[in-house]
XYZ file of C-alpha atoms in Angstrom:
238
model
C 85.259 92.828 58.789
C 83.694 90.552 61.288
C 86.278 88.587 63.019
C 87.415 85.536 61.580
C 85.190 85.579 58.813
C 87.373 83.657 56.276
C 87.942 84.943 52.382
C 86.934 82.639 49.719
C 88.741 84.177 46.472
C 87.608 82.762 42.462
C 89.454 83.034 39.607
C 87.407 81.946 37.062
C 88.838 80.815 33.259
C 89.602 82.986 30.519
C 91.495 81.842 28.174
C 94.186 84.299 26.858
C 93.343 86.970 29.481
C 94.505 85.533 32.073
C 97.295 88.633 31.767
C 94.239 90.967 33.290
C 92.814 88.543 35.239
C 96.388 88.843 37.083
C 96.823 92.865 36.673
C 93.315 92.918 38.211
C 94.443 90.561 41.383
C 97.553 92.372 41.375
C 95.241 96.609 42.412
C 92.534 93.893 44.395
C 95.013 91.717 46.860
C 96.837 95.303 49.113
C 93.853 96.631 49.012
C 91.836 93.846 50.648
C 94.443 92.692 52.716
C 94.225 96.478 53.829
C 91.055 96.328 55.124
C 92.427 92.426 57.423
C 89.271 91.563 54.223
C 93.089 89.090 52.248
C 91.238 85.948 51.152
C 92.823 82.567 52.650
C 90.685 80.655 50.330
C 92.007 80.489 46.521
C 89.849 78.920 44.026
C 90.998 78.498 40.149
C 90.025 76.862 37.155
C 91.622 77.170 33.701
C 94.017 79.831 33.886
C 92.485 81.002 36.996
C 94.522 78.134 38.613
C 97.822 79.216 37.281
C 97.503 82.384 39.443
C 95.846 80.246 42.396
C 98.392 78.240 42.501
C 101.073 81.040 42.536
C 98.562 83.054 45.053
C 98.658 79.846 47.437
C 102.518 80.112 46.900
C 103.756 83.007 48.176
C 100.495 83.202 50.766
C 103.234 83.979 53.357
C 104.329 87.325 51.677
C 102.964 90.260 52.353
C 99.833 91.036 49.256
C 102.700 93.619 47.250
C 104.812 91.578 47.451
C 102.908 88.658 46.096
C 101.461 90.626 43.169
C 104.579 91.727 42.232
C 105.905 88.302 41.453
C 102.300 87.878 39.774
C 102.906 91.165 37.541
C 106.664 89.686 37.046
C 105.712 86.257 35.907
C 103.212 87.445 33.347
C 105.378 89.988 31.876
C 107.280 86.753 30.819
C 105.108 84.269 29.460
C 105.109 84.171 25.233
C 103.761 81.678 23.218
C 106.379 79.537 23.660
C 106.604 79.002 26.869
C 102.185 77.510 27.153
C 102.133 75.891 23.330
C 104.602 74.305 20.396
C 103.662 73.970 16.652
C 102.388 70.327 16.560
C 103.287 70.054 13.309
C 107.438 70.795 14.537
C 106.172 67.557 17.430
C 104.730 65.048 14.719
C 106.094 66.265 11.210
C 103.635 64.456 8.462
C 102.051 61.958 10.348
C 100.512 64.919 12.193
C 99.397 66.083 9.111
C 98.027 62.761 8.105
C 95.985 62.673 12.176
C 94.139 66.344 11.291
C 93.096 65.276 7.805
C 92.081 62.235 9.202
C 90.076 64.346 11.833
C 88.243 66.826 8.877
C 87.364 63.879 7.023
C 85.953 61.635 9.456
C 88.434 58.194 8.821
C 88.080 55.447 10.994
C 91.242 55.238 13.390
C 92.677 58.981 12.803
C 92.695 60.813 15.316
C 94.331 63.848 16.430
C 94.341 64.732 20.118
C 94.450 68.508 19.987
C 95.162 71.190 17.270
C 97.804 72.461 19.658
C 101.284 71.104 22.250
C 100.657 72.408 25.475
C 104.402 70.411 26.140
C 106.317 73.991 27.633
C 103.373 74.892 30.022
C 104.712 72.320 32.278
C 108.200 73.611 32.684
C 106.935 77.753 32.657
C 104.171 75.741 35.899
C 107.488 74.508 37.748
C 109.505 77.986 37.023
C 105.902 79.605 38.460
C 106.033 77.894 41.054
C 107.456 77.324 44.590
C 105.155 74.086 45.168
C 107.082 73.021 49.073
C 106.273 76.748 50.032
C 102.831 76.456 48.472
C 102.633 73.008 50.565
C 104.209 74.573 53.717
C 102.317 77.584 53.463
C 98.726 75.441 53.761
C 99.305 73.922 56.778
C 100.676 76.245 58.446
C 97.219 78.408 57.741
C 98.863 81.239 55.441
C 96.713 79.236 53.077
C 92.559 77.547 54.404
C 92.650 75.968 50.900
C 93.471 75.668 47.196
C 90.852 74.146 44.971
C 92.112 73.311 41.171
C 88.892 72.824 38.736
C 88.515 70.190 36.114
C 86.717 68.029 34.595
C 86.236 64.784 34.011
C 86.345 62.938 30.438
C 84.540 59.629 31.711
C 81.785 60.853 34.081
C 81.370 64.998 32.348
C 81.335 66.407 35.931
C 82.961 68.854 37.487
C 86.328 67.112 39.131
C 87.169 69.426 42.446
C 91.149 68.721 43.620
C 91.917 70.087 46.889
C 94.046 70.735 49.029
C 93.443 72.290 52.626
C 92.290 72.580 56.451
C 88.590 71.895 55.768
C 85.906 72.421 58.830
C 83.772 70.022 57.540
C 83.491 66.493 54.388
C 82.774 68.182 50.932
C 80.010 65.984 49.586
C 79.525 65.427 45.932
C 76.609 67.139 44.212
C 74.980 68.722 41.804
C 77.720 67.716 38.982
C 80.546 68.231 41.336
C 83.226 65.888 43.460
C 85.322 66.780 45.708
C 89.185 65.209 45.733
C 91.723 65.866 48.459
C 95.232 66.088 46.910
C 98.280 67.381 47.387
C 97.743 70.217 44.858
C 100.599 69.086 41.889
C 102.021 70.855 38.068
C 99.674 68.039 36.819
C 96.094 69.472 38.057
C 97.227 72.862 37.220
C 97.522 71.306 33.015
C 94.237 69.178 33.674
C 91.936 72.636 33.789
C 93.379 74.415 31.616
C 93.883 71.561 29.075
C 90.698 73.387 26.202
C 89.680 70.116 24.101
C 90.148 70.376 20.792
C 92.917 72.791 21.220
C 94.791 71.078 24.002
C 94.998 67.026 24.268
C 93.322 65.937 28.050
C 96.139 64.962 30.819
C 95.588 61.864 32.892
C 95.625 62.410 36.384
C 97.105 58.924 38.185
C 96.183 59.982 42.139
C 94.458 59.096 43.785
C 93.093 55.461 43.108
C 89.306 56.365 43.181
C 89.858 59.227 40.576
C 92.432 57.764 38.254
C 91.520 58.857 34.512
C 91.489 61.236 32.381
C 90.682 65.045 32.930
C 90.308 69.071 30.607
C 89.588 71.925 31.398
C 87.783 73.364 34.364
C 86.022 75.492 32.310
C 84.111 73.526 30.114
C 81.494 72.708 33.204
C 82.146 75.176 35.843
C 83.871 77.713 34.510
C 83.913 80.396 37.328
C 83.752 77.946 39.961
C 81.419 79.511 42.941
C 79.866 76.660 44.782
C 83.337 75.023 45.138
C 84.549 78.610 47.474
C 80.813 78.205 49.109
C 81.098 74.559 50.047
C 84.874 75.476 52.021
C 82.912 77.368 54.271
C 83.642 81.366 52.236
C 81.693 84.232 55.036
C 82.978 86.237 52.156
C 83.570 86.044 48.707
C 85.364 88.146 46.193
C 85.208 86.970 42.594
C 87.358 87.635 39.178
C 85.602 86.790 36.089
C 87.369 88.088 32.492
């Protein structure tokens, strides 16, 4: 690899295939590190965003240790760590809302077929957020980006934490927002319409609103990683 080249890793959305994606990362990352090509730009959509934030949090570790932790987390994930039954949560009222939505009754709306409430705690158990921010500040990770879709504009909104070399301009249906990546951004990226309710993001104020799964418009976010000035690109899609 040419000296100073920056490698970007794109982690596409894949629904329930996140474990497969993690397995591919576990083989690929040590190989890239051995070649001096470990990715320092991480961009993810939906389940790919979950993997991206984890990799950013362990960016200070060698690749073997980083992927070992990733695989261990996926081995421990069950349905209960991600979703729970809407019937058990809401009882008869949930059944009525579901029936009303199916029949088109005004004012009867079900926000999602599944309740993703457990995902918030699972992400906090997965990710050392302080280590993630520290790795970005130190340059171990040059930039981390999480892709969502804005309910208000129907455009892709990419939340970015990093030391970028240029201003990111909105174009081609993509808006960029510099933030400290947090749990809420990842949950928004993974909020698959119909199945999960949209997620409210309140900061920064100019981007305040509701967001859902980034994969509905930008499942394989190649343009964002190029806009972040990747010299070389590694793409994982399931």
